[in-house]
């Protein structure tokens, strides 16, 4: 059974610092992995999607790496801004469910202080 | 192209009543997923539907919960005889036909059971 864990559960950094968010998963037979952002009372916004054959994806200040063999992904946010304050969720799709569901971690709640 | 739409955004029901949650996928999307987010917990998969078919309902509680995605109209998640433990945010996501493609999430329906 796949278990997705995100550490830390909460993180507070001053503006300008780089953010490092971690996601680990127990079953390496993943099809792809996504990072989402969730703002309070809002839905989810997909930030980056990494296919199992890829090592990393980049979009602007965001970079996500994937090490499938060790069951880890890391989301880096460079030069954090107060607008980056949100909960960040990691989700995997299994090879056996390549048409189907995502399995989510519990999230990391990020606060960026001005 | 409008995003995934969910209504109502907030729903209050008394114990024993029925709750109906609606999801209109993005145009051209034929896959719909429902997820539930309990307070202080991550998102949990409930059901995956394609037009007129339930593909995977492994996350649905065995009783009181049902889902449909008719040929015409929105997908509906129905909860009969609600209990306080059903209070949660219910998110719908849609994706185009295809394997492992990115989902787009709606803003969610927040159900409160009194």
Coordinates of C-alpha atoms in Angstrom, one line a residue:
Chain A
X1 CA 0.0 0.0 0.0
X2 CA 1.4 3.4 -1.0
X3 CA 2.1 5.9 1.8
X4 CA 3.0 9.5 0.9
X5 CA 4.6 11.5 3.6
X6 CA 5.5 15.2 3.6
X7 CA 8.0 16.7 6.0
X8 CA 7.9 19.2 7.6
X9 CA 4.2 19.6 8.3
X10 CA 4.7 23.4 8.7
X11 CA 7.5 25.8 7.8
X12 CA 8.0 29.5 8.4
X13 CA 10.7 31.5 6.6
X14 CA 11.5 35.1 6.1
X15 CA 11.0 36.6 2.7
X16 CA 13.9 36.0 0.3
X17 CA 14.9 32.6 1.7
X18 CA 14.8 29.5 -0.4
X19 CA 12.1 26.9 0.4
X20 CA 12.8 23.2 0.4
X21 CA 9.8 20.9 0.8
X22 CA 10.1 17.2 1.0
X23 CA 7.9 14.3 -0.2
X24 CA 8.6 10.6 0.3
X25 CA 6.6 7.6 -1.0
X26 CA 7.0 3.9 -0.1
X27 CA 6.2 2.3 -3.4
X28 CA 8.4 3.3 -6.2
X29 CA 6.1 2.0 -9.0
X30 CA 4.7 5.4 -9.7
X31 CA 3.5 6.7 -13.0
X32 CA 4.0 10.4 -12.2
X33 CA 4.2 12.8 -9.3
X34 CA 2.6 16.2 -8.9
X35 CA 3.1 19.2 -6.6
X36 CA 0.0 21.3 -5.8
X37 CA -0.6 24.5 -4.0
X38 CA -3.7 25.0 -1.9
X39 CA -4.7 28.4 -0.5
X40 CA -7.1 28.5 2.5
X41 CA -10.7 27.8 1.5
X42 CA -9.7 27.3 -2.1
X43 CA -9.1 24.5 -4.5
X44 CA -5.8 23.0 -5.7
X45 CA -3.5 24.4 -8.3
X46 CA -1.1 22.1 -10.0
X47 CA 2.4 23.5 -10.0
X48 CA 4.6 20.8 -11.5
X49 CA 4.0 17.3 -12.9
X50 CA 7.0 15.0 -13.2
X51 CA 6.7 11.8 -15.2
X52 CA 8.4 8.7 -13.7
X53 CA 11.1 8.8 -16.4
X54 CA 12.1 12.4 -15.6
X55 CA 14.5 13.6 -12.9
X56 CA 13.2 17.2 -12.5
X57 CA 10.8 19.8 -13.8
X58 CA 11.2 23.6 -13.6
X59 CA 8.7 26.5 -13.8
X60 CA 9.9 30.0 -13.0
X61 CA 11.1 30.0 -9.4
X62 CA 9.9 26.4 -8.8
X63 CA 12.0 23.3 -9.3
X64 CA 10.9 19.8 -8.4
X65 CA 13.2 16.8 -8.4
X66 CA 12.3 13.1 -8.4
X67 CA 14.4 10.2 -7.3
X68 CA 12.1 7.3 -7.9
X69 CA 14.4 4.6 -6.7
X70 CA 14.7 6.2 -3.2
X71 CA 11.1 7.3 -3.1
X72 CA 11.7 11.0 -2.8
X73 CA 10.7 14.2 -4.4
X74 CA 11.8 17.7 -3.4
X75 CA 10.2 21.0 -4.3
X76 CA 12.5 24.0 -4.3
X77 CA 11.0 27.6 -4.3
X78 CA 13.7 30.2 -4.9
X79 CA 13.6 33.6 -3.3
X80 CA 10.4 33.1 -1.4
X81 CA 7.7 35.8 -1.3
X82 CA 4.8 36.4 1.1
X83 CA 2.5 35.4 -1.8
X84 CA 4.1 31.9 -1.6
X85 CA 2.3 31.3 1.7
X86 CA 0.0 28.4 1.2
X87 CA -0.2 24.6 1.8
X88 CA 1.9 22.5 -0.7
X89 CA 0.7 19.0 -1.5
X90 CA 2.5 16.2 -3.1
X91 CA 0.5 13.5 -4.9
X92 CA 1.5 10.3 -6.8
X93 CA -0.2 8.3 -9.4
X94 CA 0.6 4.7 -9.4
X95 CA 1.5 2.7 -12.5
X96 CA -1.4 0.4 -11.8
X97 CA -3.7 3.4 -11.7
X98 CA -2.2 5.4 -14.6
X99 CA -5.7 6.4 -15.7
X100 CA -6.9 7.0 -12.3
X101 CA -6.6 8.4 -8.8
X102 CA -3.9 10.5 -7.1
X103 CA -2.6 9.6 -3.6
X104 CA -1.8 12.7 -1.6
X105 CA 0.5 13.5 1.3
X106 CA -0.9 15.6 4.2
X107 CA 0.9 18.7 3.0
X108 CA 3.4 21.2 4.2
X109 CA 1.9 24.5 5.4
X110 CA 4.3 27.4 4.4
X111 CA 4.3 30.9 5.9
X112 CA 6.6 33.5 4.3
X113 CA 7.0 36.5 6.6
X114 CA 7.8 40.0 5.1
Chain B
X1 CA -12.5 27.8 -21.2
X2 CA -14.0 28.0 -17.8
X3 CA -12.4 25.9 -15.1
X4 CA -13.9 23.1 -13.1
X5 CA -17.1 24.3 -11.5
X6 CA -18.6 23.1 -8.3
X7 CA -21.8 24.1 -6.6
X8 CA -22.8 24.9 -4.1
X9 CA -19.6 26.2 -2.6
X10 CA -20.9 25.9 0.9
X11 CA -23.7 23.5 2.1
X12 CA -25.2 23.1 5.5
X13 CA -27.3 20.1 6.3
X14 CA -28.8 18.7 9.5
X15 CA -28.1 15.1 10.5
X16 CA -30.3 12.8 8.5
X17 CA -30.7 15.0 5.5
X18 CA -29.4 14.4 2.0
X19 CA -26.5 16.4 0.4
X20 CA -26.1 16.7 -3.3
X21 CA -22.8 18.1 -4.6
X22 CA -22.4 19.0 -8.3
X23 CA -19.3 19.2 -10.5
X24 CA -19.1 20.5 -14.0
X25 CA -15.8 19.4 -15.6
X26 CA -13.8 21.6 -18.0
X27 CA -14.9 21.5 -21.6
X28 CA -13.6 18.5 -23.4
X29 CA -12.8 16.6 -20.2
X30 CA -14.5 13.2 -19.8
X31 CA -12.8 12.0 -16.6
X32 CA -14.1 13.2 -13.2
X33 CA -12.6 12.4 -9.8
X34 CA -14.0 13.2 -6.4
X35 CA -11.8 13.7 -3.3
X36 CA -12.6 14.4 0.3
X37 CA -10.5 16.5 2.7
X38 CA -11.4 16.0 6.3
X39 CA -10.3 18.7 8.7
X40 CA -6.6 18.6 9.3
X41 CA -6.1 15.7 6.9
X42 CA -5.0 15.3 3.4
X43 CA -7.1 14.6 0.4
X44 CA -8.5 11.1 0.0
X45 CA -9.7 9.7 -3.3
X46 CA -13.3 8.7 -3.4
X47 CA -14.4 7.8 -6.9
X48 CA -13.4 8.1 -10.5
X49 CA -16.0 8.3 -13.3
X50 CA -16.2 8.6 -17.0
X51 CA -19.4 9.5 -18.8
X52 CA -22.1 7.1 -17.6
X53 CA -19.5 4.8 -16.0
X54 CA -18.0 4.4 -12.6
X55 CA -14.4 3.3 -13.2
X56 CA -13.0 3.1 -9.6
X57 CA -15.1 3.6 -6.4
X58 CA -12.6 2.0 -4.1
X59 CA -12.5 5.1 -1.9
X60 CA -16.2 5.5 -1.5
X61 CA -17.8 4.5 1.9
X62 CA -19.9 1.5 1.4
X63 CA -23.1 3.0 2.6
X64 CA -24.9 6.3 2.0
X65 CA -22.5 7.6 -0.7
X66 CA -23.1 7.4 -4.4
X67 CA -21.8 9.2 -7.5
X68 CA -22.9 9.5 -11.1
X69 CA -21.7 11.2 -14.2
X70 CA -24.5 11.2 -16.7
X71 CA -24.3 11.6 -20.5
X72 CA -25.6 15.1 -20.1
X73 CA -25.1 17.4 -17.2
X74 CA -22.8 17.6 -14.2
X75 CA -21.4 14.8 -12.1
X76 CA -23.2 14.4 -8.8
X77 CA -21.9 13.2 -5.5
X78 CA -24.9 12.2 -3.3
X79 CA -24.7 11.6 0.5
X80 CA -27.8 10.2 2.1
X81 CA -28.6 10.6 5.8
X82 CA -25.6 12.8 6.5
X83 CA -23.8 12.5 9.9
X84 CA -21.4 14.9 11.6
X85 CA -18.4 12.9 10.4
X86 CA -19.3 13.8 6.8
X87 CA -18.4 17.4 7.4
X88 CA -15.5 18.0 5.0
X89 CA -14.4 19.8 1.9
X90 CA -15.3 17.8 -1.3
X91 CA -13.2 18.4 -4.3
X92 CA -13.9 17.5 -7.9
X93 CA -11.2 17.2 -10.5
X94 CA -11.4 16.6 -14.2
X95 CA -9.0 15.6 -16.9
X96 CA -9.1 15.0 -20.7
X97 CA -9.2 11.5 -22.1
X98 CA -5.7 10.1 -21.9
X99 CA -3.3 8.3 -19.6
X100 CA -1.9 10.0 -16.6
X101 CA -2.7 13.6 -17.7
X102 CA -2.9 16.5 -15.4
X103 CA -6.1 17.0 -13.4
X104 CA -7.7 20.4 -12.9
X105 CA -9.4 20.9 -9.5
X106 CA -12.5 22.8 -8.7
X107 CA -12.8 25.2 -5.7
X108 CA -14.5 22.5 -3.6
X109 CA -17.8 22.3 -1.7
X110 CA -17.6 22.7 2.0
X111 CA -20.2 20.6 3.7
X112 CA -21.1 21.3 7.3
X113 CA -23.4 18.9 9.1
X114 CA -25.1 20.3 12.2

